[in-house]
């Protein structure tokens, strides 16, 4: 079972991958990052994507199954599978990771829109999230 570094390197092998990170959406910290960072700064990117992830995970209409503070009870799936944000030249895919503790992390993959395959990236990122070992 791969850890953070191995999973991020695997994500970078996807066609069009520009950067990948694992983000804790409660603290806004990048737990690991590889490749380019959108805007040039992984810490700023992690904080910004954590805001988006937290907002969606804590949203009552989108996030069935979470607790009032947005965390996930141990043994339950994250309330949202993934988020996709598109820009003129890129895709940002955030895949929430189920963990044995509180499931407050997601994988962030930054894909070039011309070279990336969004459908393939969603499938592979879901597989990576299922195999990811944290701890």
Coordinates of C-alpha atoms in Angstrom, one line a residue:
X1 CA 0.0 0.0 0.0
X2 CA 1.5 3.3 -1.1
X3 CA 2.1 6.2 1.2
X4 CA 1.8 9.9 0.4
X5 CA 5.0 10.3 -1.7
X6 CA 4.3 7.2 -3.7
X7 CA 0.7 8.2 -4.4
X8 CA 1.7 11.7 -5.5
X9 CA 4.4 10.4 -7.8
X10 CA 1.8 8.0 -9.3
X11 CA -0.6 10.9 -9.8
X12 CA 2.2 12.8 -11.7
X13 CA 2.4 9.9 -14.2
X14 CA -1.1 10.8 -15.4
X15 CA -1.3 12.5 -18.8
X16 CA -1.2 16.3 -18.4
X17 CA -0.4 16.2 -14.7
X18 CA 1.3 19.5 -13.7
X19 CA 1.2 19.1 -9.9
X20 CA -0.3 17.0 -7.1
X21 CA -0.7 17.4 -3.4
X22 CA -2.3 15.9 -0.3
X23 CA -4.2 18.6 1.7
X24 CA -5.7 18.5 5.2
X25 CA -8.8 20.6 4.6
X26 CA -9.3 21.4 8.3
X27 CA -5.8 23.0 8.8
X28 CA -5.2 24.1 5.2
X29 CA -1.8 22.5 5.2
X30 CA -0.2 20.5 2.4
X31 CA 0.9 17.1 3.8
X32 CA 2.9 16.4 0.6
X33 CA 3.3 18.0 -2.8
X34 CA 5.1 17.3 -6.1
X35 CA 5.4 19.0 -9.4
X36 CA 4.4 22.6 -10.1
X37 CA 2.1 24.5 -7.8
X38 CA -0.7 26.6 -9.2
X39 CA 0.4 30.2 -8.6
X40 CA 3.9 28.9 -7.7
X41 CA 3.3 28.3 -4.0
X42 CA 2.0 24.9 -2.6
X43 CA 1.2 26.3 0.8
X44 CA -1.0 29.1 -0.6
X45 CA -2.6 26.6 -3.0
X46 CA -3.3 24.2 -0.1
X47 CA -4.9 26.9 2.0
X48 CA -7.1 28.1 -0.9
X49 CA -8.2 24.6 -2.0
X50 CA -8.8 23.6 1.7
X51 CA -11.3 26.5 1.9
X52 CA -13.1 25.1 -1.1
X53 CA -13.0 21.6 0.2
X54 CA -14.1 22.5 3.6
X55 CA -17.0 24.6 2.3
X56 CA -18.3 21.8 0.2
X57 CA -17.7 19.1 2.8
X58 CA -19.6 21.1 5.4
X59 CA -22.4 22.1 3.1
X60 CA -25.7 20.5 4.2
X61 CA -27.1 20.2 0.7
X62 CA -24.0 18.6 -0.8
X63 CA -22.5 16.7 2.0
X64 CA -24.9 14.1 3.5
X65 CA -23.3 11.9 6.1
X66 CA -20.8 14.3 7.8
X67 CA -20.9 15.7 11.3
X68 CA -21.8 19.3 12.2
X69 CA -18.2 20.4 12.1
X70 CA -17.6 18.8 8.7
X71 CA -15.5 15.8 9.9
X72 CA -16.5 12.3 9.1
X73 CA -17.1 9.7 11.7
X74 CA -14.5 6.9 11.7
X75 CA -15.4 4.1 9.3
X76 CA -17.7 6.3 7.2
X77 CA -17.0 7.6 3.7
X78 CA -16.3 11.3 3.1
X79 CA -19.5 13.2 2.4
X80 CA -18.3 14.3 -1.1
X81 CA -16.3 12.0 -3.5
X82 CA -14.6 14.7 -5.5
X83 CA -14.7 18.3 -6.8
X84 CA -13.7 19.5 -10.3
X85 CA -12.8 23.1 -11.0
X86 CA -12.1 24.1 -14.5
X87 CA -10.2 27.1 -15.9
X88 CA -9.3 28.1 -19.4
X89 CA -6.2 26.0 -19.4
X90 CA -6.5 23.5 -16.6
X91 CA -8.5 21.2 -14.4
X92 CA -8.3 21.0 -10.7
X93 CA -9.5 17.7 -9.3
X94 CA -9.9 17.3 -5.5
X95 CA -10.5 13.7 -4.4
X96 CA -11.6 13.2 -0.8
X97 CA -9.8 10.4 1.0
X98 CA -11.5 8.0 3.4
X99 CA -9.3 7.4 6.5
X100 CA -9.6 5.3 9.6
X101 CA -9.7 8.4 11.7
X102 CA -11.6 11.6 10.6
X103 CA -11.3 11.7 6.8
X104 CA -10.3 15.4 6.5
X105 CA -7.8 15.1 3.6
X106 CA -8.0 15.2 -0.1
X107 CA -5.7 14.6 -3.1
X108 CA -5.4 17.7 -5.4
X109 CA -4.4 17.0 -9.0
X110 CA -3.7 19.9 -11.3
X111 CA -4.1 18.8 -15.0
X112 CA -3.3 20.7 -18.2
X113 CA -6.6 21.0 -20.0
X114 CA -5.1 20.2 -23.4
X115 CA -3.1 17.1 -22.4
X116 CA -5.1 15.8 -19.5
X117 CA -7.9 13.3 -19.5
X118 CA -10.3 14.2 -16.8
X119 CA -12.3 11.0 -16.9
X120 CA -9.1 8.9 -16.6
X121 CA -7.8 11.2 -13.8
X122 CA -11.0 10.8 -11.8
X123 CA -10.8 7.0 -12.0
X124 CA -7.1 6.8 -11.2
X125 CA -7.3 9.3 -8.4
X126 CA -10.1 7.3 -6.8
X127 CA -8.0 4.2 -7.0
X128 CA -5.1 6.1 -5.4
X129 CA -7.2 7.4 -2.6
X130 CA -8.5 3.9 -1.8
X131 CA -4.9 2.5 -1.6
X132 CA -3.4 5.5 0.2
X133 CA -1.9 4.7 3.6
X134 CA -1.7 7.6 6.1
X135 CA 0.1 7.4 9.3

